[in-house]
Each structure stands twice: as structure tokens, then as C-alpha cells.
mmCIF file of C-alpha atoms in Angstrom:
data_model
loop_
_atom_site.group_PDB
_atom_site.id
_atom_site.type_symbol
_atom_site.label_atom_id
_atom_site.label_comp_id
_atom_site.label_asym_id
_atom_site.label_seq_id
_atom_site.Cartn_x
_atom_site.Cartn_y
_atom_site.Cartn_z
ATOM 1 C CA GLN K 1 9.220 13.708 -9.614
ATOM 2 C CA VAL K 2 6.187 12.240 -7.369
ATOM 3 C CA GLN K 3 5.331 12.869 -3.373
ATOM 4 C CA LEU K 4 3.610 10.440 -1.499
ATOM 5 C CA VAL K 5 1.811 10.899 1.779
ATOM 6 C CA GLU K 6 -0.545 7.794 3.745
ATOM 7 C CA SER K 7 -2.949 8.312 6.278
ATOM 8 C CA GLY K 8 -5.400 5.725 7.893
ATOM 9 C CA GLY K 9 -4.218 4.337 9.612
ATOM 10 C CA GLY K 10 -5.025 3.809 14.345
ATOM 11 C CA LEU K 11 -5.708 1.431 17.255
ATOM 12 C CA VAL K 12 -8.013 -0.987 16.205
ATOM 13 C CA GLN K 13 -9.555 -4.527 17.447
ATOM 14 C CA ALA K 14 -8.517 -8.152 15.918
ATOM 15 C CA GLY K 15 -11.352 -8.596 13.159
ATOM 16 C CA GLY K 16 -11.898 -4.767 12.620
ATOM 17 C CA SER K 17 -11.399 -2.576 9.866
ATOM 18 C CA LEU K 18 -9.207 0.226 8.035
ATOM 19 C CA ARG K 19 -9.028 1.801 5.123
ATOM 20 C CA LEU K 20 -5.414 3.711 4.673
ATOM 21 C CA THR K 21 -5.000 6.049 2.040
ATOM 22 C CA CYS K 22 -1.775 7.440 0.003
ATOM 23 C CA ALA K 23 -2.355 11.264 -1.312
ATOM 24 C CA ALA K 24 0.008 11.805 -4.668
ATOM 25 C CA SER K 25 1.671 14.743 -5.497
ATOM 26 C CA GLY K 26 2.702 15.336 -9.048
ATOM 27 C CA ARG K 27 1.241 15.050 -12.854
ATOM 28 C CA THR K 28 2.283 12.024 -13.431
ATOM 29 C CA PHE K 29 1.159 9.854 -11.008
ATOM 30 C CA SER K 30 -1.254 8.133 -13.217
ATOM 31 C CA SER K 31 2.369 6.289 -14.638
ATOM 32 C CA TYR K 32 3.507 5.229 -11.928
ATOM 33 C CA SER K 33 1.874 1.443 -10.918
ATOM 34 C CA MET K 34 1.388 1.488 -7.196
ATOM 35 C CA GLY K 35 2.357 -0.524 -4.009
ATOM 36 C CA TRP K 36 2.163 -0.992 -0.202
ATOM 37 C CA PHE K 37 4.570 -2.303 1.706
ATOM 38 C CA ARG K 38 4.953 -2.761 6.017
ATOM 39 C CA GLN K 39 7.696 -2.826 8.414
ATOM 40 C CA ALA K 40 6.845 -4.631 11.658
ATOM 41 C CA PRO K 41 9.266 -3.686 14.618
ATOM 42 C CA GLY K 42 12.259 -6.029 14.056
ATOM 43 C CA LYS K 43 11.383 -7.371 10.797
ATOM 44 C CA GLY K 44 12.336 -6.398 7.367
ATOM 45 C CA ARG K 45 10.108 -4.429 5.008
ATOM 46 C CA GLU K 46 7.630 -6.159 3.238
ATOM 47 C CA PHE K 47 5.319 -6.894 0.362
ATOM 48 C CA VAL K 48 1.413 -6.603 0.609
ATOM 49 C CA ALA K 49 -0.273 -5.259 -2.821
ATOM 50 C CA ALA K 50 -0.091 -3.261 -6.019
ATOM 51 C CA ILE K 51 -1.998 -1.862 -8.937
ATOM 52 C CA ARG K 52 -0.857 -1.338 -12.222
ATOM 53 C CA TRP K 53 -0.740 2.725 -13.068
ATOM 54 C CA SER K 54 -4.172 1.326 -15.280
ATOM 55 C CA GLY K 55 -5.711 -0.487 -12.617
ATOM 56 C CA SER K 56 -6.466 -3.415 -14.410
ATOM 57 C CA SER K 57 -4.346 -5.831 -12.491
ATOM 58 C CA THR K 58 -3.856 -6.220 -8.452
ATOM 59 C CA ASP K 59 -1.706 -8.301 -6.485
ATOM 60 C CA TYR K 60 -1.846 -9.340 -2.974
ATOM 61 C CA ALA K 61 1.157 -11.100 -0.197
ATOM 62 C CA ASP K 62 -1.096 -15.068 0.619
ATOM 63 C CA SER K 63 -1.082 -13.310 4.138
ATOM 64 C CA VAL K 64 -3.454 -10.913 2.949
ATOM 65 C CA LYS K 65 -5.250 -12.084 0.390
ATOM 66 C CA GLY K 66 -9.308 -12.140 0.341
ATOM 67 C CA ARG K 67 -9.368 -9.637 3.194
ATOM 68 C CA PHE K 68 -7.164 -6.587 2.353
ATOM 69 C CA THR K 69 -8.639 -5.075 -0.730
ATOM 70 C CA ILE K 70 -5.689 -2.339 -3.480
ATOM 71 C CA SER K 71 -7.897 0.509 -5.254
ATOM 72 C CA ARG K 72 -7.028 3.810 -6.392
ATOM 73 C CA ASP K 73 -8.616 6.890 -7.910
ATOM 74 C CA ASN K 74 -6.220 8.405 -10.567
ATOM 75 C CA ALA K 75 -8.611 11.063 -10.802
ATOM 76 C CA LYS K 76 -7.685 12.742 -7.154
ATOM 77 C CA ASN K 77 -4.204 10.974 -7.519
ATOM 78 C CA THR K 78 -4.880 8.086 -4.732
ATOM 79 C CA VAL K 79 -4.569 4.951 -4.287
ATOM 80 C CA TYR K 80 -6.652 3.359 -1.056
ATOM 81 C CA LEU K 81 -5.872 -0.445 1.583
ATOM 82 C CA GLN K 82 -9.471 -1.731 2.655
ATOM 83 C CA MET K 83 -7.842 -3.662 5.365
ATOM 84 C CA ASN K 84 -10.998 -6.025 6.591
ATOM 85 C CA SER K 85 -10.569 -8.795 9.411
ATOM 86 C CA LEU K 86 -6.520 -7.192 11.276
ATOM 87 C CA LYS K 87 -5.371 -10.056 13.627
ATOM 88 C CA PRO K 88 -2.716 -8.625 15.753
ATOM 89 C CA ASP K 89 0.286 -10.206 12.634
ATOM 90 C CA ASP K 90 -0.827 -6.734 10.467
ATOM 91 C CA THR K 91 0.209 -4.725 13.228
ATOM 92 C CA ALA K 92 3.214 -2.554 11.215
ATOM 93 C CA VAL K 93 4.038 1.406 9.766
ATOM 94 C CA TYR K 94 2.807 0.716 6.032
ATOM 95 C CA HIS K 95 4.564 2.522 3.588
ATOM 96 C CA CYS K 96 2.669 3.428 -0.501
ATOM 97 C CA ALA K 97 5.312 3.622 -3.201
ATOM 98 C CA ALA K 98 5.509 4.094 -6.974
ATOM 99 C CA THR K 99 6.510 2.593 -9.461
ATOM 100 C CA ILE K 100 7.194 2.257 -13.377
ATOM 101 C CA SER K 101 8.579 -1.173 -13.207
ATOM 102 C CA MET K 102 6.440 -4.192 -14.406
ATOM 103 C CA VAL K 103 7.932 -6.261 -11.515
ATOM 104 C CA LEU K 104 5.762 -5.546 -8.445
ATOM 105 C CA ARG K 105 6.779 -7.243 -5.667
ATOM 106 C CA HIS K 106 9.936 -5.747 -5.681
ATOM 107 C CA ILE K 107 11.332 -3.563 -3.215
ATOM 108 C CA PRO K 108 13.800 -1.766 -5.235
ATOM 109 C CA SER K 109 12.132 -1.237 -8.005
ATOM 110 C CA TYR K 110 9.895 1.424 -6.285
ATOM 111 C CA SER K 111 11.463 4.746 -6.676
ATOM 112 C CA TYR K 112 8.771 7.417 -4.271
ATOM 113 C CA TRP K 113 8.276 6.262 -0.804
ATOM 114 C CA GLY K 114 5.945 7.766 1.587
ATOM 115 C CA PRO K 115 6.777 8.148 4.608
ATOM 116 C CA GLY K 116 4.343 5.944 6.591
ATOM 117 C CA THR K 117 0.911 5.448 9.045
ATOM 118 C CA GLN K 118 1.195 3.534 11.975
ATOM 119 C CA VAL K 119 -1.249 0.422 12.492
ATOM 120 C CA THR K 120 -2.156 -1.491 15.814
ATOM 121 C CA VAL K 121 -4.975 -4.336 15.920
ATOM 122 C CA SER K 122 -5.072 -5.494 19.494
ATOM 123 C CA SER K 123 -6.044 -8.824 20.321
#
């Protein structure tokens, strides 16, 4: 069982930066690959970024590649999403999620989800 809680969201101007943090409980955190997803008003949830359980590889949606960086600290049971050069289109609720699957972009692969943190980017 893994419980996830996100933090670090807020209101930022276009071009600004935020760092999201996902804190996990449970002794098996290091066994899970982790993903970040987002959901904008009136839209479906979409993949943003993911990192393997070991931190050895990462994956990004094309829309955030080069601007966002996912990382993790297994000693602290934490995963991060550094978001730079933010755009109004990045406005959404951001969720972290945990999976033991090899398929990291697939929403149904994820067993555990956090409640989300709101990110709002003003133009």
C-alpha cells in the first residue's frame, strides 16, 4: 500500500517556475515507478512525466519535454517535478501516481494516486 500527497502548486506568471513534490508513505516506495499526470478543466487526465523505480530512465510528454524534469529520492520517499518556462496551457491539477507496471504512459497501469495540487499559470 502506498499513499501519495502532492504539494508545491500555486499561481505563477508565464515563464516562471514551480517545483512539485510528491511524498509517499510505505516501505516499498522504491519498488514503484512514479508518474506525474495533469487534468485541466473540462479535459481528460494526461500523462506528463514518469521515472522508473531505480531512477535509471525517464519519459516525458512532448508538450513538456525540455521544460519539465522529473526526479526521485528513494531515501526520502519523494518524487519531484521541476517545471520551468511555464505556459498558460500548463494550468491543471497535477497528480502523482505509483505503478509496478513497465508501461508508464498508461493511466490504468497506476495503482495509487494522490489527490492533486493545483497549478495556475497566468498570461
